[in-house]
Short mmCIF file of C-alpha atoms in Angstrom, two decimals:
data_model
loop_
_atom_site.label_atom_id
_atom_site.label_comp_id
_atom_site.label_asym_id
_atom_site.label_seq_id
_atom_site.Cartn_x
_atom_site.Cartn_y
_atom_site.Cartn_z
CA UNK N 1 39.88 158.81 71.53
CA UNK N 2 38.75 155.75 69.57
CA UNK N 3 37.10 152.68 71.11
CA UNK N 4 35.85 149.34 69.81
CA UNK N 5 32.32 148.11 70.36
CA UNK N 6 32.37 144.31 70.04
CA UNK N 7 29.29 142.10 70.13
CA UNK N 8 30.66 138.60 70.63
CA UNK N 9 29.44 135.05 70.65
CA UNK N 10 29.68 134.36 66.91
CA UNK N 11 32.08 131.89 65.21
CA UNK N 12 34.47 133.35 62.63
CA UNK N 13 34.36 132.38 58.95
CA UNK N 14 36.15 133.66 55.86
CA UNK N 15 39.55 134.74 54.55
CA UNK N 16 41.90 137.62 55.38
CA UNK N 17 45.42 138.55 54.33
CA UNK N 18 48.16 139.07 56.90
CA UNK N 19 49.96 142.42 56.71
CA UNK N 20 53.69 143.00 56.78
CA UNK N 21 55.45 142.58 60.10
CA UNK N 22 55.70 145.73 62.18
CA UNK N 23 58.69 144.40 64.10
CA UNK N 24 60.55 143.78 60.83
CA UNK N 25 59.43 146.93 59.01
CA UNK N 26 60.65 149.36 61.68
CA UNK N 27 64.36 148.32 61.66
CA UNK N 28 64.24 147.93 57.87
CA UNK N 29 63.04 151.52 57.50
CA UNK N 30 65.78 152.70 59.87
CA UNK N 31 68.34 150.83 57.75
CA UNK N 32 67.68 153.36 54.97
CA UNK N 33 69.94 155.69 57.00
CA UNK N 34 72.92 153.49 56.08
CA UNK N 35 73.00 154.57 52.43
CA UNK N 36 72.66 157.70 50.29
CA UNK N 37 71.00 155.63 47.57
CA UNK N 38 67.23 155.17 47.16
CA UNK N 39 65.59 152.33 49.10
CA UNK N 40 62.19 150.85 48.27
CA UNK N 41 60.37 148.75 50.84
CA UNK N 42 57.26 146.73 50.04
CA UNK N 43 54.58 145.06 52.19
CA UNK N 44 54.81 147.86 54.78
CA UNK N 45 51.81 147.82 57.15
CA UNK N 46 49.78 150.99 57.70
CA UNK N 47 50.29 151.51 61.43
CA UNK N 48 50.70 154.30 63.97
CA UNK N 49 54.23 153.07 64.73
CA UNK N 50 55.16 153.14 61.05
CA UNK N 51 53.90 156.72 60.79
CA UNK N 52 55.90 157.64 63.88
CA UNK N 53 59.02 156.10 62.33
CA UNK N 54 58.49 158.04 59.09
CA UNK N 55 58.03 161.28 61.01
CA UNK N 56 61.24 160.55 62.88
CA UNK N 57 63.20 159.84 59.70
CA UNK N 58 61.64 162.84 57.97
CA UNK N 59 62.66 165.14 60.84
CA UNK N 60 66.28 164.20 60.10
CA UNK N 61 65.97 164.95 56.40
CA UNK N 62 65.14 161.51 55.00
CA UNK N 63 62.79 161.68 52.01
CA UNK N 64 59.87 159.29 52.56
CA UNK N 65 57.08 158.71 50.03
CA UNK N 66 54.26 156.18 49.84
CA UNK N 67 53.75 154.44 46.50
CA UNK N 68 50.37 152.76 46.43
CA UNK N 69 48.98 151.17 49.56
CA UNK N 70 51.98 149.39 51.08
CA UNK N 71 55.22 150.45 49.36
CA UNK N 72 57.60 153.11 50.64
CA UNK N 73 60.41 154.94 48.87
CA UNK N 74 63.11 156.39 51.13
CA UNK N 75 66.30 158.32 50.50
CA UNK N 76 68.73 159.47 53.19
CA UNK N 77 71.10 161.29 50.85
CA UNK N 78 71.51 164.18 53.25
CA UNK N 79 70.77 164.33 56.96
CA UNK N 80 70.06 167.78 58.36
CA UNK N 81 70.24 166.74 62.01
CA UNK N 82 71.23 163.31 63.40
CA UNK N 83 68.79 163.81 66.27
CA UNK N 84 65.86 161.72 67.43
CA UNK N 85 63.77 164.02 69.58
CA UNK N 86 61.91 163.14 72.75
CA UNK N 87 58.52 164.08 71.29
CA UNK N 88 58.74 161.25 68.76
CA UNK N 89 60.83 158.69 70.62
CA UNK N 90 58.63 158.77 73.76
CA UNK N 91 55.79 156.99 71.95
CA UNK N 92 57.81 154.20 70.34
CA UNK N 93 60.76 152.37 71.81
CA UNK N 94 61.88 151.13 68.37
CA UNK N 95 63.08 154.69 67.67
CA UNK N 96 66.34 153.62 69.33
CA UNK N 97 67.06 151.78 66.06
CA UNK N 98 68.30 155.00 64.45
CA UNK N 99 71.24 155.16 66.89
CA UNK N 100 73.48 152.52 65.27
CA UNK N 101 72.95 153.62 61.65
CA UNK N 102 73.49 157.31 62.44
CA UNK N 103 76.75 156.75 64.30
CA UNK N 104 77.99 154.28 61.68
CA UNK N 105 77.38 156.52 58.67
CA UNK N 106 77.47 160.07 60.02
CA UNK N 107 79.75 159.67 63.03
CA UNK N 108 77.34 161.11 65.57
CA UNK N 109 73.84 160.83 66.95
CA UNK N 110 71.66 162.23 69.72
CA UNK N 111 68.75 159.97 70.55
CA UNK N 112 66.24 160.46 73.32
CA UNK N 113 65.92 157.61 75.77
CA UNK N 114 62.93 155.63 74.46
CA UNK N 115 59.39 155.11 75.71
CA UNK N 116 56.64 152.92 74.21
CA UNK N 117 54.28 150.47 75.90
CA UNK N 118 54.28 150.39 79.71
CA UNK N 119 55.00 146.66 79.89
CA UNK N 120 58.15 146.89 81.97
CA UNK N 121 61.73 148.05 81.93
CA UNK N 122 63.42 147.65 78.57
CA UNK N 123 66.85 149.21 79.07
CA UNK N 124 69.09 150.18 76.17
CA UNK N 125 72.33 149.49 78.03
CA UNK N 126 73.20 146.62 75.67
CA UNK N 127 72.99 148.98 72.69
CA UNK N 128 75.32 151.41 74.45
CA UNK N 129 77.70 148.69 75.61
CA UNK N 130 78.02 147.32 72.07
CA UNK N 131 78.64 150.70 70.44
CA UNK N 132 81.22 151.55 73.10
CA UNK N 133 83.00 148.27 72.34
CA UNK N 134 83.10 149.45 68.71
CA UNK N 135 84.82 152.67 69.75
CA UNK N 136 81.94 155.11 70.13
CA UNK N 137 82.17 157.80 72.79
CA UNK N 138 78.81 157.89 74.55
CA UNK N 139 77.39 159.99 77.33
CA UNK N 140 73.84 160.48 78.57
CA UNK N 141 72.69 163.98 79.37
CA UNK N 142 69.23 165.45 79.93
CA UNK N 143 67.51 162.27 78.77
CA UNK N 144 69.48 161.91 75.53
CA UNK N 145 72.09 159.41 74.40
CA UNK N 146 74.90 161.33 72.69
CA UNK N 147 77.26 159.17 70.62
CA UNK N 148 80.29 160.04 68.48
CA UNK N 149 82.85 158.05 66.49
CA UNK N 150 85.04 159.00 63.52
CA UNK N 151 84.49 155.44 62.32
CA UNK N 152 83.31 152.48 64.32
CA UNK N 153 85.75 149.58 64.70
CA UNK N 154 84.97 145.90 64.55
CA UNK N 155 84.74 144.24 67.96
CA UNK N 156 83.59 141.14 69.80
CA UNK N 157 80.33 141.90 71.61
CA UNK N 158 78.68 139.53 74.09
CA UNK N 159 75.29 140.82 75.17
CA UNK N 160 74.21 140.20 78.76
CA UNK N 161 70.75 139.19 77.58
CA UNK N 162 69.04 138.36 74.34
CA UNK N 163 67.87 141.68 72.90
CA UNK N 164 66.12 141.98 69.55
CA UNK N 165 66.52 145.71 69.00
CA UNK N 166 70.02 145.57 70.48
CA UNK N 167 71.05 142.89 67.98
CA UNK N 168 69.50 144.88 65.13
CA UNK N 169 71.14 148.15 66.15
CA UNK N 170 74.58 146.59 66.50
CA UNK N 171 74.25 144.60 63.27
CA UNK N 172 73.41 147.79 61.34
CA UNK N 173 76.27 149.68 62.98
CA UNK N 174 78.72 146.87 62.26
CA UNK N 175 77.78 146.84 58.57
CA UNK N 176 79.74 150.09 58.04
CA UNK N 177 82.41 149.54 60.72
CA UNK N 178 86.11 149.08 60.01
CA UNK N 179 86.85 145.37 60.48
CA UNK N 180 84.95 142.38 61.76
CA UNK N 181 82.29 142.47 64.46
CA UNK N 182 81.09 139.33 66.23
CA UNK N 183 77.79 139.61 68.15
CA UNK N 184 77.38 136.73 70.60
CA UNK N 185 74.13 135.87 72.39
CA UNK N 186 72.40 137.50 69.42
CA UNK N 187 68.64 137.42 68.99
CA UNK N 188 67.37 134.81 66.52
CA UNK N 189 63.91 136.23 65.88
CA UNK N 190 62.62 136.05 62.29
CA UNK N 191 62.44 139.84 62.21
CA UNK N 192 66.19 140.03 62.91
CA UNK N 193 66.73 137.60 60.03
CA UNK N 194 64.53 139.77 57.78
CA UNK N 195 66.66 142.85 58.53
CA UNK N 196 69.85 140.88 57.86
CA UNK N 197 68.50 139.75 54.49
CA UNK N 198 67.85 143.37 53.53
CA UNK N 199 71.35 144.40 54.64
CA UNK N 200 72.77 141.64 52.44
CA UNK N 201 70.89 143.11 49.47
CA UNK N 202 72.45 146.48 50.33
CA UNK N 203 75.92 144.93 50.10
CA UNK N 204 76.61 144.05 53.74
CA UNK N 205 78.67 140.99 54.59
CA UNK N 206 76.95 139.00 57.33
CA UNK N 207 77.30 135.38 58.45
CA UNK N 208 75.45 133.41 61.10
CA UNK N 209 72.04 134.87 60.28
CA UNK N 210 69.39 133.16 62.40
CA UNK N 211 71.94 131.86 64.93
CA UNK N 212 73.08 133.25 68.28
CA UNK N 213 76.45 134.30 66.83
CA UNK N 214 76.37 136.89 64.04
CA UNK N 215 79.58 137.90 62.27
CA UNK N 216 79.64 141.13 60.27
CA UNK N 217 82.53 142.18 58.05
CA UNK N 218 82.25 145.94 57.69
CA UNK N 219 82.26 147.58 54.27
CA UNK N 220 83.01 151.14 53.19
CA UNK N 221 79.64 151.78 51.59
CA UNK N 222 76.19 150.27 51.30
CA UNK N 223 73.91 150.65 48.29
CA UNK N 224 70.17 151.04 47.94
CA UNK N 225 67.86 148.11 47.25
CA UNK N 226 64.28 146.92 46.84
CA UNK N 227 63.05 144.73 49.67
CA UNK N 228 59.74 143.19 50.77
CA UNK N 229 58.92 142.93 54.48
CA UNK N 230 58.01 139.49 55.82
CA UNK N 231 54.42 138.72 56.93
CA UNK N 232 53.54 139.52 60.53
CA UNK N 233 53.65 136.32 62.60
CA UNK N 234 52.07 138.09 65.59
CA UNK N 235 49.10 139.36 63.60
CA UNK N 236 48.61 135.90 62.11
CA UNK N 237 48.83 134.31 65.56
CA UNK N 238 46.29 136.80 66.89
CA UNK N 239 43.70 135.77 64.27
CA UNK N 240 44.40 132.10 65.00
CA UNK N 241 43.79 132.72 68.71
CA UNK N 242 40.54 134.49 67.83
CA UNK N 243 39.14 131.47 65.98
CA UNK N 244 40.41 129.15 68.72
CA UNK N 245 38.42 131.17 71.28
CA UNK N 246 35.30 131.76 69.16
CA UNK N 247 35.15 128.70 66.93
CA UNK N 248 34.74 128.74 63.17
CA UNK N 249 36.75 128.17 59.99
CA UNK N 250 39.14 130.83 58.67
CA UNK N 251 41.92 131.09 56.10
CA UNK N 252 44.94 133.36 56.45
CA UNK N 253 46.71 134.37 53.26
CA UNK N 254 50.26 135.75 53.16
CA UNK N 255 51.11 133.95 56.42
CA UNK N 256 54.62 132.81 57.34
CA UNK N 257 53.98 129.52 59.14
CA UNK N 258 57.66 128.57 59.74
CA UNK N 259 58.10 131.66 61.93
CA UNK N 260 55.06 130.66 64.02
CA UNK N 261 55.99 127.13 65.10
CA UNK N 262 55.69 127.79 68.85
CA UNK N 263 52.28 129.47 68.44
CA UNK N 264 50.96 126.75 66.14
CA UNK N 265 52.10 124.07 68.59
CA UNK N 266 50.19 125.68 71.47
CA UNK N 267 47.02 126.22 69.46
CA UNK N 268 47.04 122.67 68.11
CA UNK N 269 47.31 121.49 71.72
CA UNK N 270 44.28 123.67 72.47
CA UNK N 271 42.31 121.76 69.83
CA UNK N 272 42.63 124.10 66.85
CA UNK N 273 42.88 122.22 63.54
CA UNK N 274 45.60 123.92 61.45
CA UNK N 275 46.51 123.13 57.85
CA UNK N 276 49.45 124.85 56.15
CA UNK N 277 49.93 125.06 52.41
CA UNK N 278 52.70 127.49 51.50
CA UNK N 279 51.64 130.92 52.74
CA UNK N 280 48.04 129.80 53.21
CA UNK N 281 46.95 128.71 56.69
CA UNK N 282 43.50 127.26 57.39
CA UNK N 283 42.28 127.04 61.00
CA UNK N 284 39.12 125.30 62.23
CA UNK N 285 37.62 125.03 65.69
CA UNK N 286 34.47 123.03 66.36
CA UNK N 287 34.10 123.24 70.14
CA UNK N 288 35.49 124.73 73.30
CA UNK N 289 39.30 124.99 73.42
CA UNK N 290 41.40 122.97 75.84
CA UNK N 291 43.51 124.79 78.41
CA UNK N 292 47.17 125.02 77.39
CA UNK N 293 50.00 126.55 79.40
CA UNK N 294 52.97 128.51 78.08
CA UNK N 295 56.26 130.02 79.13
CA UNK N 296 57.43 133.03 77.15
CA UNK N 297 60.98 132.92 75.83
CA UNK N 298 63.16 134.38 73.07
CA UNK N 299 62.73 132.80 69.64
CA UNK N 300 62.29 129.92 68.92
CA UNK N 301 60.33 129.83 72.17
CA UNK N 302 56.79 131.10 72.69
CA UNK N 303 56.74 134.84 71.97
CA UNK N 304 55.89 137.29 74.74
CA UNK N 305 53.94 139.22 72.08
CA UNK N 306 51.50 136.27 71.93
CA UNK N 307 51.02 135.84 75.67
CA UNK N 308 47.94 138.06 76.08
CA UNK N 309 46.21 136.46 73.09
CA UNK N 310 46.79 132.91 74.35
CA UNK N 311 45.59 133.97 77.80
CA UNK N 312 42.33 135.15 76.22
CA UNK N 313 41.89 131.69 74.66
CA UNK N 314 42.50 130.07 78.05
CA UNK N 315 39.87 132.30 79.64
CA UNK N 316 37.17 130.30 77.82
CA UNK N 317 39.02 126.97 77.71
CA UNK N 318 38.14 123.70 79.39
CA UNK N 319 40.58 123.31 82.27
CA UNK N 320 43.27 125.36 83.99
CA UNK N 321 46.37 126.80 82.30
CA UNK N 322 49.57 128.19 83.82
CA UNK N 323 51.27 131.01 81.92
CA UNK N 324 54.76 132.18 82.89
CA UNK N 325 55.95 135.58 81.63
CA UNK N 326 59.76 135.68 81.62
CA UNK N 327 60.46 138.67 79.35
CA UNK N 328 58.64 141.73 80.75
CA UNK N 329 57.75 142.20 84.40
CA UNK N 330 54.61 144.28 83.81
CA UNK N 331 53.01 142.27 81.04
CA UNK N 332 50.02 141.06 83.01
CA UNK N 333 48.21 144.41 83.07
CA UNK N 334 45.48 142.96 80.83
CA UNK N 335 44.55 140.46 83.56
CA UNK N 336 42.44 142.91 85.58
CA UNK N 337 40.57 143.85 82.41
CA UNK N 338 39.92 140.20 81.51
CA UNK N 339 38.60 139.68 85.03
CA UNK N 340 36.08 142.47 84.36
CA UNK N 341 34.79 140.26 81.53
CA UNK N 342 34.28 137.36 83.94
CA UNK N 343 37.62 135.56 83.58
CA UNK N 344 39.04 133.60 86.53
CA UNK N 345 42.74 134.48 86.77
CA UNK N 346 45.12 134.51 89.71
CA UNK N 347 48.56 136.12 89.60
CA UNK N 348 51.53 134.76 91.55
CA UNK N 349 54.58 136.84 90.71
CA UNK N 350 55.34 136.32 87.01
CA UNK N 351 52.84 133.47 86.74
CA UNK N 352 49.17 133.63 85.79
CA UNK N 353 46.84 130.75 86.65
CA UNK N 354 43.85 130.81 84.32
CA UNK N 355 40.79 128.71 85.07
CA UNK N 356 38.56 128.63 82.00
CA UNK N 357 34.87 129.54 82.13
CA UNK N 358 32.19 128.49 79.61
CA UNK N 359 31.58 132.06 78.48
CA UNK N 360 32.69 135.61 79.24
CA UNK N 361 30.39 138.58 79.80
CA UNK N 362 30.41 141.93 78.03
CA UNK N 363 31.76 144.94 79.93
CA UNK N 364 33.76 148.13 79.44
CA UNK N 365 37.51 147.53 79.53
CA UNK N 366 40.64 149.54 78.82
CA UNK N 367 43.59 148.58 76.63
CA UNK N 368 46.88 149.11 78.45
CA UNK N 369 49.38 148.22 75.71
CA UNK N 370 49.58 146.91 72.17
CA UNK N 371 49.31 143.15 72.69
CA UNK N 372 47.02 143.47 75.71
CA UNK N 373 44.54 145.25 73.46
CA UNK N 374 44.63 142.30 71.04
CA UNK N 375 43.92 139.91 73.91
CA UNK N 376 40.94 142.01 74.97
CA UNK N 377 39.55 141.96 71.42
CA UNK N 378 39.76 138.15 71.38
CA UNK N 379 38.05 137.92 74.76
CA UNK N 380 35.34 140.33 73.61
CA UNK N 381 34.71 138.23 70.49
CA UNK N 382 34.17 135.20 72.74
CA UNK N 383 31.91 137.05 75.21
CA UNK N 384 28.15 137.37 75.19
CA UNK N 385 26.55 140.79 74.87
CA UNK N 386 28.56 143.89 74.00
CA UNK N 387 32.05 144.84 75.15
CA UNK N 388 33.52 148.31 74.88
CA UNK N 389 37.32 148.49 74.60
CA UNK N 390 38.71 151.96 75.29
CA UNK N 391 42.12 153.39 74.29
CA UNK N 392 42.21 151.29 71.16
CA UNK N 393 44.99 153.50 69.76
CA UNK N 394 47.32 150.92 71.29
CA UNK N 395 45.93 148.40 68.81
CA UNK N 396 46.53 150.77 65.89
CA UNK N 397 50.23 150.80 66.73
CA UNK N 398 50.64 147.20 65.62
CA UNK N 399 47.55 145.96 63.74
CA UNK N 400 46.69 147.15 60.24
CA UNK N 401 42.93 147.91 60.14
CA UNK N 402 42.07 145.04 62.45
CA UNK N 403 38.37 145.84 62.67
CA UNK N 404 38.02 145.65 58.88
CA UNK N 405 39.68 142.22 58.79
CA UNK N 406 37.56 140.95 61.67
CA UNK N 407 34.40 142.12 59.91
CA UNK N 408 35.50 140.12 56.85
CA UNK N 409 35.45 137.10 59.14
CA UNK N 410 31.90 137.89 60.27
CA UNK N 411 32.73 139.56 63.58
CA UNK N 412 30.53 142.37 64.87
CA UNK N 413 33.15 145.05 65.55
CA UNK N 414 32.59 148.80 65.30
CA UNK N 415 35.04 151.65 65.84
CA UNK N 416 33.64 154.71 67.59
CA UNK N 417 35.35 158.06 68.07
CA UNK N 418 34.78 160.60 70.79
#
């Protein structure tokens, strides 16, 4: 099992390029199931979750080939089995995204109930409710969702909560349905917009992209296309939090600043100087950050996927910050690990009260989920002495060669395997 050894206390300097967005690439790869034609996807990050997705698609008969470093060619001309097995789905909740495309194009699907990070309950009832409204017969047996429909029918769907993967699943299913589907209370995240843009290139008819009401006019057939995945706003935000905590002067290339407004606002309030020029973002920090609170919310609010990273900044900030987590009930598991590094944090329900300290200490800590691991890396970079972060495979699920990029910025980070 791999670990990181991080010797902190040094400001960051240099340039790195932001990889493609994991949360956009996964649904885009699953969308290849909607057509028999070839699909080419560029700017795909090299991640554990991407490899899991490709194994899942390959197990169904989808042809998947890498071209160069970050381009994938996929073809779902024939599907041997419309089944997503437990062994693959248990490690990545996004595997549920094959459900809508399979039912829409092939009329049936069996998908294991998903797993993923242990950050709280993330039920798929909204996916099921939406597909049932479109005429699918669904039953759950022995841990699998079994769905059938000769052809899905357009319907009006009002989700009980804002759900990103639910919106994506239903939008893909509706693209091949008979008639018009209206998805109300839809997610507005940039990654949902990115998927919709790809579906448009495939011939889908979608209106209301980026709003909370998406209207999809179903078509008989979708075609293949070439598409480039958007930059990862969470990876970019993570590097910005790192320089805010450690100080320094860094440049991010291939960054999508408009998708990061909430993160940029918080970090500017913390004292980070940020200059944006197209897809180039420069960030400078001369002193200790100022404490800044946050409340997680669906886009365009502050992303729950940035909560752990901002908390790490607040651990070394001047003042006290209050962070409210409204999306996942178990997303404070990194707190006890930050405390091991000398952080002063109190938890009251879904609220964390963080009193900044001048400097953290090195220690051995354990990553509990994907974004928690990123927060621990930031804290370790700001700590004195050496920190060991175990179970770093969580980080590999969502960050493309993070240690290499950090070393380009002058950080002392080493991966060790046991």
